[in-house]
mmCIF file of C-alpha atoms in Angstrom:
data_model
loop_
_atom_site.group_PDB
_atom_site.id
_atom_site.type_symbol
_atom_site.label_atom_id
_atom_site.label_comp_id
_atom_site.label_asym_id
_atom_site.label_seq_id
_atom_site.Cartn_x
_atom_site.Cartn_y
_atom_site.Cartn_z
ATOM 1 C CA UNK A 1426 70.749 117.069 81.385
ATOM 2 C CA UNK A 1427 69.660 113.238 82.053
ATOM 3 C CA UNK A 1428 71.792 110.047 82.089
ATOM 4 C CA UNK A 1429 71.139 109.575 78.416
ATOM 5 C CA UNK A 1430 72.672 113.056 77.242
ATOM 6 C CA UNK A 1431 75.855 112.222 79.322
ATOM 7 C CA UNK A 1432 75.973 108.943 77.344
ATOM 8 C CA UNK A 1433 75.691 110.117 74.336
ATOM 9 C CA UNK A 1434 78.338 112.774 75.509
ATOM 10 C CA UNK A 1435 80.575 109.698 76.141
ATOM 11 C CA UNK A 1436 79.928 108.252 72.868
ATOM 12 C CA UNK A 1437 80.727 111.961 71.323
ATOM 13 C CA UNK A 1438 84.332 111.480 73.009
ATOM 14 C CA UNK A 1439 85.171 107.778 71.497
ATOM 15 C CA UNK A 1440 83.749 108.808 68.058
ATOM 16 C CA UNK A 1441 85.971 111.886 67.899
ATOM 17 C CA UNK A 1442 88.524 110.410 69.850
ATOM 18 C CA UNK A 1443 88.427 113.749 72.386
ATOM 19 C CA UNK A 1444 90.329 113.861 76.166
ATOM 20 C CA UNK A 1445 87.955 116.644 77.413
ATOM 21 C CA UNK A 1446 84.569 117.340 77.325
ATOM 22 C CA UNK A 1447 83.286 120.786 79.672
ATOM 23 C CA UNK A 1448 80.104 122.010 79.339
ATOM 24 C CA UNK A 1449 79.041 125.035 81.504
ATOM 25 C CA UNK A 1450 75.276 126.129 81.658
ATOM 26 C CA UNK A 1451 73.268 127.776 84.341
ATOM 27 C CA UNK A 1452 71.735 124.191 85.556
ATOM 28 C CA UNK A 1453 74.567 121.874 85.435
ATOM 29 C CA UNK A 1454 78.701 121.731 84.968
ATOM 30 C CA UNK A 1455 79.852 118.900 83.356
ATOM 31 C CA UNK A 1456 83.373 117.962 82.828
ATOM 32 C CA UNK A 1457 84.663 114.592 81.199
ATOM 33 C CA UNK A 1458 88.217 113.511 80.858
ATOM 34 C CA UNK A 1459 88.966 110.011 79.023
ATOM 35 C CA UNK A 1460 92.275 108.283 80.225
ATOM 36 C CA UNK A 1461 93.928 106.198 78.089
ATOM 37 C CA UNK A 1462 91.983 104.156 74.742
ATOM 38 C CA UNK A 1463 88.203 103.944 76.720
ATOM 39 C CA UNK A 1464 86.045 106.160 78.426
ATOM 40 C CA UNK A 1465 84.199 104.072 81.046
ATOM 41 C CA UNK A 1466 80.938 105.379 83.335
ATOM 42 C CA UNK A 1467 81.372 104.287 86.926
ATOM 43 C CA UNK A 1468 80.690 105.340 90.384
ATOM 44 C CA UNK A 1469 78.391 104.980 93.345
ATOM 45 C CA UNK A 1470 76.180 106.729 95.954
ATOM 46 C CA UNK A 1471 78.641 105.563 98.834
ATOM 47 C CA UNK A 1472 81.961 106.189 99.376
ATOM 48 C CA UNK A 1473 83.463 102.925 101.189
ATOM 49 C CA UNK A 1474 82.141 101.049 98.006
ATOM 50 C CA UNK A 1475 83.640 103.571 95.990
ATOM 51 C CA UNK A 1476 87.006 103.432 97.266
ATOM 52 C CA UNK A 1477 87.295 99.794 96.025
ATOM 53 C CA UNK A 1478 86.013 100.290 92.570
ATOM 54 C CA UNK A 1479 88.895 100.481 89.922
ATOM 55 C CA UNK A 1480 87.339 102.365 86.344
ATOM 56 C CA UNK A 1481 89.159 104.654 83.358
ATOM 57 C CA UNK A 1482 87.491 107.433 84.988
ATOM 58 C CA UNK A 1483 89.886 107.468 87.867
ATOM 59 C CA UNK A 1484 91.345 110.878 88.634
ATOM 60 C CA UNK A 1485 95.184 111.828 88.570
ATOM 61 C CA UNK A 1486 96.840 114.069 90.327
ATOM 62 C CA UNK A 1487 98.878 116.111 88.411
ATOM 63 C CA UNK A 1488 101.940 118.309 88.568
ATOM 64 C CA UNK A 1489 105.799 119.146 87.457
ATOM 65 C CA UNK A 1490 107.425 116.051 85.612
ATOM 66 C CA UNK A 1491 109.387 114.093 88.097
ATOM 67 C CA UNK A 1492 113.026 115.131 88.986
ATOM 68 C CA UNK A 1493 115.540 114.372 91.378
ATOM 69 C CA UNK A 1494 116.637 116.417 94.389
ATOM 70 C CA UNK A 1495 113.287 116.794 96.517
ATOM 71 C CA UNK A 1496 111.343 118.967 94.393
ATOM 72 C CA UNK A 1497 107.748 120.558 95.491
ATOM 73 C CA UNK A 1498 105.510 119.142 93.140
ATOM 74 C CA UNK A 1499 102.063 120.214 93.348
ATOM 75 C CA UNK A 1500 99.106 117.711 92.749
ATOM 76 C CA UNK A 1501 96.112 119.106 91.067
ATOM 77 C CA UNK A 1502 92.428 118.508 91.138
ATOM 78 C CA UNK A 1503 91.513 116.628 86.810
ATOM 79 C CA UNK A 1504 87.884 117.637 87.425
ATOM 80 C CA UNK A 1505 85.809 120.123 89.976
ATOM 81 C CA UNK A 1506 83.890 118.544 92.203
ATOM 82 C CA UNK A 1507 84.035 117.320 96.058
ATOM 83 C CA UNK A 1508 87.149 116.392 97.259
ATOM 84 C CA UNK A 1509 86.898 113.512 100.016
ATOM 85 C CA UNK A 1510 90.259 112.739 102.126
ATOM 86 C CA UNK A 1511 88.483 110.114 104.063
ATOM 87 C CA UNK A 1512 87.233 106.351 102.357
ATOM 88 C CA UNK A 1513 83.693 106.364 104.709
ATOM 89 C CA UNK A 1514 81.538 109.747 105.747
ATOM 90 C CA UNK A 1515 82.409 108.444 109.622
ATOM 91 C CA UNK A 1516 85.037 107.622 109.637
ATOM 92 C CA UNK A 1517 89.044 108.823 111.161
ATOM 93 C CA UNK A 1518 90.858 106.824 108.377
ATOM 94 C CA UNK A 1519 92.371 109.254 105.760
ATOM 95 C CA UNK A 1520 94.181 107.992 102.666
ATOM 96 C CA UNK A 1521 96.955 109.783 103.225
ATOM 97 C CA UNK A 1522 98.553 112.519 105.968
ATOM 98 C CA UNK A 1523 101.217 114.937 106.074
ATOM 99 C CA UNK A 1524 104.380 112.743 105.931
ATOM 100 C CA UNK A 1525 103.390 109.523 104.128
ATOM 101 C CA UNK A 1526 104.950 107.805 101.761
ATOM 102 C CA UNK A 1527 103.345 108.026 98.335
ATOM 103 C CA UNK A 1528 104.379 106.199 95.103
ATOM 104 C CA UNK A 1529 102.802 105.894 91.754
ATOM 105 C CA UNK A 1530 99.268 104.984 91.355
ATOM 106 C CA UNK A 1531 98.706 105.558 95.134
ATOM 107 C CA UNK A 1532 94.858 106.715 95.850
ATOM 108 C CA UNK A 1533 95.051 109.888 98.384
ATOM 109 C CA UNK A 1534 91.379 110.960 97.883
ATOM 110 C CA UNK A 1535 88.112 111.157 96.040
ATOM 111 C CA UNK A 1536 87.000 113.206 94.047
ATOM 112 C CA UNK A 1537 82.796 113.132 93.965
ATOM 113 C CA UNK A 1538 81.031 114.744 90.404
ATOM 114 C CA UNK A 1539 77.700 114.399 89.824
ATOM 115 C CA UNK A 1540 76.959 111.186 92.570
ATOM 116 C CA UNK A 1541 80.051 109.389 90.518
ATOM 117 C CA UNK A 1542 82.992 108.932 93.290
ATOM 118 C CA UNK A 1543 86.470 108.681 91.624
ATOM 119 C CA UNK A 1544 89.449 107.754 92.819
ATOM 120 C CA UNK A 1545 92.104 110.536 93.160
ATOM 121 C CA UNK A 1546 95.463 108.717 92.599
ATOM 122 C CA UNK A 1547 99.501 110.475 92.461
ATOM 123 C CA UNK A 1548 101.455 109.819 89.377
ATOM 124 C CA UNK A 1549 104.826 111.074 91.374
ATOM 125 C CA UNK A 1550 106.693 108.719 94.071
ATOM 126 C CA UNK A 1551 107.481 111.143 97.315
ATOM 127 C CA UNK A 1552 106.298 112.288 100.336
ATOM 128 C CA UNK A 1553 102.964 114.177 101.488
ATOM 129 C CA UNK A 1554 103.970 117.577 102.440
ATOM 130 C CA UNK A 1555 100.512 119.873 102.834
ATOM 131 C CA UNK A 1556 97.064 118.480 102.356
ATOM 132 C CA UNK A 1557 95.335 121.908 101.404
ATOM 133 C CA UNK A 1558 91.799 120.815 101.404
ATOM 134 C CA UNK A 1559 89.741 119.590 103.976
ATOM 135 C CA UNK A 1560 87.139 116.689 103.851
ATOM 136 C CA UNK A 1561 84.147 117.076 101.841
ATOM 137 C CA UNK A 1562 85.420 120.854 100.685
ATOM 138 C CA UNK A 1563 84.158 121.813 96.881
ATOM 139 C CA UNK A 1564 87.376 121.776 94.506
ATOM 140 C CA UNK A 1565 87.906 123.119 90.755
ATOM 141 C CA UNK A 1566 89.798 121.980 88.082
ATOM 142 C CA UNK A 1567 93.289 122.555 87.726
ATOM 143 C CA UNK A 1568 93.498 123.363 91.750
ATOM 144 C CA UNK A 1569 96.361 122.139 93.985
ATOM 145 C CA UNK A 1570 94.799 120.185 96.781
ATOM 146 C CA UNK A 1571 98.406 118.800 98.165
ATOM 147 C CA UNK A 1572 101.829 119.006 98.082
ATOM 148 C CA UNK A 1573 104.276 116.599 97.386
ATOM 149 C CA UNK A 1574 108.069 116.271 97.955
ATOM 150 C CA UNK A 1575 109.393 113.977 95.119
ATOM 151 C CA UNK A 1576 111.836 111.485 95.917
ATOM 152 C CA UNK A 1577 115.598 111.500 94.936
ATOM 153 C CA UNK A 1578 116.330 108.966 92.536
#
């Protein structure tokens, strides 16, 4: 699979106005998620310029709907790939650690498919209560890489 076959993969998902696209085959594992009305290509080869770039293909986190009353939510990987909790290879800085202060739209990671680098943002306000991934560890879809305690409203 080439850079043409994933843009014509693209243009499969406007036409047909699909969210998901996951193709499995012994060479290659391709997933595609569109957020909101376009599907955008974006990415990079390095992280720190990665970190910076805003695109449609920016990952959510997922979990419970939001409630009152300090619920564990759990925040999912969209899309398998590399999870990265650090904006530069050398670096200390983290996005986030255990007991920050999250809200909406927050990035707390990357998440690297194929060379593209997306942003990993929280669509829950709260606090970070277990990262359960480490830097540069291999996640899949649909698998909880932190936990969050939602904030009483």
């Amino acid at each position: 699979m080439n850079k043409a076959d994933i843009k014509e993969l693209i243009q499969l998902m406007k036409e047909e106005n699909m969210e998901v696209i996951s193709i499995e085959t012994d060479e290659v594992d391709i997933y595609l998620k569109s957020f909101g009305q376009s599907i955008e290509e974006t990415g990079t080869n390095k992280r720190k310029k990665a970190s910076s770039d805003s695109s449609k293909l920016t990952g959510a986190a997922s979990g419970s709907s939001f409630s009152s009353g300090g619920e564990l939510i759990d925040i999912k990987a969209d899309q398998i790939g590399t999870f990265y909790t650090q904006p530069e290879e050398d670096s200390d800085e983290t996005f986030v650690s255990v007991g920050d202060l999250v809200k909406p739209g927050d990035q707390v990671g990357l998440i690297e498919t194929m060379k593209i680098f997306n942003e990993f943002l929280v669509k829950e306000a709260g606090t970070i209560e277990e990262i359960l991934v480490n830097n540069g560890e291999a996640v899949e879809y649909d698998q909880v890489v932190m936990r969050l305690r939602s904030e009483e409203v």
